[in-house]
Amino acid sequence: MKLLFLNGPNLNMLGIREPDIYGKQTYADLEEYIRGFCGDLGIGCEIFQSNHEGALVDAIQAAYQKFDGIVINPAAYTHTSVALLDALKAVGLPAAEVHLSDVSRREDFRQISYVRLACCKTFAGFGFEGYRLAAEYLLTTKSGVIDTAKE
Ligand code: DQA
């Protein structure tokens, strides 16, 4: 089992950007956290962050036949990007959406998620832990314990 973890714009500013919303831990801390739980779960992982929509589209396309699933926090592109939605649909890999903050309790414009239409599940408001929950979900789904039906 090998998962690709994708992070969108401004997540490289974690620790500096709006710490009251996103916490004080840095992006390097997030990478360390992801590598840590993947090691514990016996999952292979690659982590990629970009501030550029096209680079994220390229990363999704490159995952085709190389990864078993994608954990994606598209950040602001969540609310705007049909290109990321189409890329996820194109590769057809099981994908889970993650947000550090609970977007459901934030501004109206954050209530729309295009990528969600290509994801089996969303984890929002769990901070770093959301990434682990998403990975565990994909792991369990992959082994057939949980149906991939949308919830
Ligand atoms: C975010 C939520 C988005 O609305 C925002 O644009 C982000 C981060 C989150 O992780 O909570 O950049 O995806």
mmCIF file of C-alpha atoms and ligand atoms in Angstrom:
data_model
loop_
_atom_site.group_PDB
_atom_site.id
_atom_site.type_symbol
_atom_site.label_atom_id
_atom_site.label_comp_id
_atom_site.label_asym_id
_atom_site.label_seq_id
_atom_site.Cartn_x
_atom_site.Cartn_y
_atom_site.Cartn_z
ATOM 1 C CA MET A 1 0.000 0.000 0.000
ATOM 2 C CA LYS A 2 1.467 3.301 -1.115
ATOM 3 C CA LEU A 3 -0.271 6.632 -0.599
ATOM 4 C CA LEU A 4 0.365 10.050 -2.091
ATOM 5 C CA PHE A 5 -0.204 12.985 0.281
ATOM 6 C CA LEU A 6 -0.909 16.219 -1.555
ATOM 7 C CA ASN A 7 -1.037 19.643 0.031
ATOM 8 C CA GLY A 8 -2.147 22.810 -1.689
ATOM 9 C CA PRO A 9 -1.288 26.503 -1.483
ATOM 10 C CA ASN A 10 -0.106 28.194 1.684
ATOM 11 C CA LEU A 11 0.145 24.983 3.670
ATOM 12 C CA ASN A 12 3.929 25.479 3.485
ATOM 13 C CA MET A 13 3.241 28.508 5.725
ATOM 14 C CA LEU A 14 1.857 26.397 8.565
ATOM 15 C CA GLY A 15 3.097 27.661 11.914
ATOM 16 C CA ILE A 16 3.150 31.233 10.572
ATOM 17 C CA ARG A 17 -0.224 31.568 8.850
ATOM 18 C CA GLU A 18 -3.247 32.200 11.075
ATOM 19 C CA PRO A 19 -2.058 30.039 13.989
ATOM 20 C CA ASP A 20 -5.392 30.518 15.741
ATOM 21 C CA ILE A 21 -6.989 28.526 12.900
ATOM 22 C CA TYR A 22 -4.212 26.217 11.699
ATOM 23 C CA GLY A 23 -2.097 25.787 14.832
ATOM 24 C CA LYS A 24 1.526 26.533 15.622
ATOM 25 C CA GLN A 25 3.105 23.438 14.128
ATOM 26 C CA THR A 26 5.028 23.891 10.904
ATOM 27 C CA TYR A 27 4.781 22.162 7.531
ATOM 28 C CA ALA A 28 7.952 20.240 8.392
ATOM 29 C CA ASP A 29 6.162 19.021 11.533
ATOM 30 C CA LEU A 30 3.265 17.860 9.341
ATOM 31 C CA GLU A 31 5.606 15.941 7.046
ATOM 32 C CA GLU A 32 7.251 14.291 10.049
ATOM 33 C CA TYR A 33 3.837 13.391 11.465
ATOM 34 C CA ILE A 34 2.730 11.814 8.161
ATOM 35 C CA ARG A 35 5.949 9.836 7.759
ATOM 36 C CA GLY A 36 5.629 8.682 11.382
ATOM 37 C CA PHE A 37 2.140 7.225 11.165
ATOM 38 C CA CYS A 38 2.792 5.748 7.712
ATOM 39 C CA GLY A 39 5.761 3.915 9.226
ATOM 40 C CA ASP A 40 3.558 2.672 12.081
ATOM 41 C CA LEU A 41 0.849 1.527 9.663
ATOM 42 C CA GLY A 42 3.325 -0.040 7.242
ATOM 43 C CA ILE A 43 2.240 2.285 4.433
ATOM 44 C CA GLY A 44 4.643 3.635 1.818
ATOM 45 C CA CYS A 45 4.204 7.361 1.328
ATOM 46 C CA GLU A 46 5.180 10.336 -0.744
ATOM 47 C CA ILE A 47 4.366 13.891 0.285
ATOM 48 C CA PHE A 48 4.093 16.819 -2.101
ATOM 49 C CA GLN A 49 3.119 20.454 -1.531
ATOM 50 C CA SER A 50 2.642 23.135 -4.148
ATOM 51 C CA ASN A 51 1.211 26.610 -4.375
ATOM 52 C CA HIS A 52 0.442 25.981 -8.059
ATOM 53 C CA GLU A 53 -2.716 24.305 -9.312
ATOM 54 C CA GLY A 54 -1.042 22.830 -12.412
ATOM 55 C CA ALA A 55 1.736 21.257 -10.343
ATOM 56 C CA LEU A 56 -0.907 19.536 -8.218
ATOM 57 C CA VAL A 57 -2.705 18.337 -11.375
ATOM 58 C CA ASP A 58 0.626 16.968 -12.652
ATOM 59 C CA ALA A 59 1.234 15.172 -9.343
ATOM 60 C CA ILE A 60 -2.214 13.537 -9.466
ATOM 61 C CA GLN A 61 -1.678 12.420 -13.058
ATOM 62 C CA ALA A 62 1.782 11.040 -12.181
ATOM 63 C CA ALA A 63 0.186 8.968 -9.395
ATOM 64 C CA TYR A 64 -1.695 6.858 -11.960
ATOM 65 C CA GLN A 65 -0.646 3.201 -11.571
ATOM 66 C CA LYS A 66 2.032 4.228 -9.045
ATOM 67 C CA PHE A 67 -0.043 4.757 -5.891
ATOM 68 C CA ASP A 68 -2.947 2.962 -4.266
ATOM 69 C CA GLY A 69 -4.648 6.118 -3.070
ATOM 70 C CA ILE A 70 -4.409 9.859 -2.561
ATOM 71 C CA VAL A 71 -4.873 11.908 0.595
ATOM 72 C CA ILE A 72 -5.415 15.485 -0.498
ATOM 73 C CA ASN A 73 -5.706 18.813 1.288
ATOM 74 C CA PRO A 74 -6.238 21.080 -1.721
ATOM 75 C CA ALA A 75 -6.354 24.146 0.595
ATOM 76 C CA ALA A 76 -7.883 27.139 -1.234
ATOM 77 C CA TYR A 77 -8.128 25.154 -4.498
ATOM 78 C CA THR A 78 -10.754 23.036 -2.738
ATOM 79 C CA HIS A 79 -13.249 25.796 -3.342
ATOM 80 C CA THR A 80 -12.303 26.718 -6.909
ATOM 81 C CA SER A 81 -10.641 23.905 -8.797
ATOM 82 C CA VAL A 82 -12.510 21.858 -11.362
ATOM 83 C CA ALA A 83 -9.046 20.928 -12.723
ATOM 84 C CA LEU A 84 -8.149 19.043 -9.527
ATOM 85 C CA LEU A 85 -11.557 17.348 -9.530
ATOM 86 C CA ASP A 86 -11.091 16.254 -13.143
ATOM 87 C CA ALA A 87 -7.545 15.008 -12.449
ATOM 88 C CA LEU A 88 -8.764 12.863 -9.535
ATOM 89 C CA LYS A 89 -11.556 11.493 -11.699
ATOM 90 C CA ALA A 90 -9.108 10.846 -14.542
ATOM 91 C CA VAL A 91 -6.760 8.638 -12.512
ATOM 92 C CA GLY A 92 -9.618 6.957 -10.658
ATOM 93 C CA LEU A 93 -7.604 6.328 -7.491
ATOM 94 C CA PRO A 94 -9.385 6.161 -4.116
ATOM 95 C CA ALA A 95 -9.005 9.628 -2.635
ATOM 96 C CA ALA A 96 -9.776 11.199 0.736
ATOM 97 C CA GLU A 97 -10.102 14.939 1.360
ATOM 98 C CA VAL A 98 -8.505 16.509 4.430
ATOM 99 C CA HIS A 99 -8.788 19.965 5.992
ATOM 100 C CA LEU A 100 -7.012 20.993 9.152
ATOM 101 C CA SER A 101 -9.833 23.345 10.077
ATOM 102 C CA ASP A 102 -13.523 22.570 10.235
ATOM 103 C CA VAL A 103 -14.471 24.231 6.957
ATOM 104 C CA SER A 104 -18.165 23.533 7.604
ATOM 105 C CA ARG A 105 -18.074 26.181 10.351
ATOM 106 C CA ARG A 106 -16.245 28.816 8.329
ATOM 107 C CA GLU A 107 -17.137 31.315 5.566
ATOM 108 C CA ASP A 108 -19.785 30.565 2.945
ATOM 109 C CA PHE A 109 -17.228 30.353 0.136
ATOM 110 C CA ARG A 110 -15.529 27.459 1.965
ATOM 111 C CA GLN A 111 -18.729 25.387 1.880
ATOM 112 C CA ILE A 112 -18.104 24.416 -1.732
ATOM 113 C CA SER A 113 -15.636 21.629 -2.420
ATOM 114 C CA TYR A 114 -15.149 20.487 -5.986
ATOM 115 C CA VAL A 115 -12.615 17.772 -5.140
ATOM 116 C CA ARG A 116 -15.063 16.238 -2.673
ATOM 117 C CA LEU A 117 -17.029 14.957 -5.665
ATOM 118 C CA ALA A 118 -14.113 12.618 -6.429
ATOM 119 C CA CYS A 119 -13.333 11.644 -2.811
ATOM 120 C CA CYS A 120 -14.741 8.740 -0.821
ATOM 121 C CA LYS A 121 -14.575 10.664 2.439
ATOM 122 C CA THR A 122 -13.737 14.044 3.982
ATOM 123 C CA PHE A 123 -11.947 14.633 7.291
ATOM 124 C CA ALA A 124 -12.162 18.275 8.402
ATOM 125 C CA GLY A 125 -11.372 19.891 11.726
ATOM 126 C CA PHE A 126 -9.089 17.189 13.119
ATOM 127 C CA GLY A 127 -5.813 19.087 12.569
ATOM 128 C CA PHE A 128 -2.860 16.863 11.630
ATOM 129 C CA GLU A 129 -4.792 13.817 12.815
ATOM 130 C CA GLY A 130 -7.111 14.160 9.809
ATOM 131 C CA TYR A 131 -4.285 12.912 7.574
ATOM 132 C CA ARG A 132 -3.893 9.765 9.672
ATOM 133 C CA LEU A 133 -7.664 9.177 9.760
ATOM 134 C CA ALA A 134 -7.759 9.558 5.964
ATOM 135 C CA ALA A 135 -4.868 7.118 5.475
ATOM 136 C CA GLU A 136 -6.467 4.579 7.822
ATOM 137 C CA TYR A 137 -9.751 4.983 5.977
ATOM 138 C CA LEU A 138 -8.113 4.307 2.600
ATOM 139 C CA LEU A 139 -6.194 1.371 4.079
ATOM 140 C CA THR A 140 -9.374 -0.194 5.467
ATOM 141 C CA THR A 141 -11.348 0.540 2.335
ATOM 142 C CA LYS A 142 -8.647 -1.017 0.221
ATOM 143 C CA SER A 143 -8.807 -4.246 2.187
ATOM 144 C CA GLY A 144 -12.541 -4.335 1.561
ATOM 145 C CA VAL A 145 -13.734 -3.865 5.150
ATOM 146 C CA ILE A 146 -15.515 -0.635 4.380
ATOM 147 C CA ASP A 147 -17.512 -0.009 1.224
ATOM 148 C CA THR A 148 -16.224 2.882 -0.869
ATOM 149 C CA ALA A 149 -19.721 4.324 -1.147
ATOM 150 C CA LYS A 150 -19.925 8.039 -0.507
ATOM 151 C CA GLU A 151 -20.883 9.012 3.028
HETATM 152 C C1 DQA B 1 -7.781 24.345 4.530
HETATM 153 C C2 DQA B 1 -9.122 25.090 4.477
HETATM 154 C C3 DQA B 1 -9.211 25.950 3.228
HETATM 155 O O1 DQA B 1 -10.451 26.626 3.182
HETATM 156 C C4 DQA B 1 -8.101 26.987 3.206
HETATM 157 O O2 DQA B 1 -8.138 27.730 2.022
HETATM 158 C C5 DQA B 1 -6.754 26.380 3.439
HETATM 159 C C6 DQA B 1 -6.603 25.284 4.399
HETATM 160 C C7 DQA B 1 -7.604 23.559 5.834
HETATM 161 O O3 DQA B 1 -6.724 22.708 5.878
HETATM 162 O O4 DQA B 1 -8.322 23.808 6.810
HETATM 163 O O5 DQA B 1 -5.757 26.862 2.907
HETATM 164 O O6 DQA B 1 -7.754 23.400 3.463
#
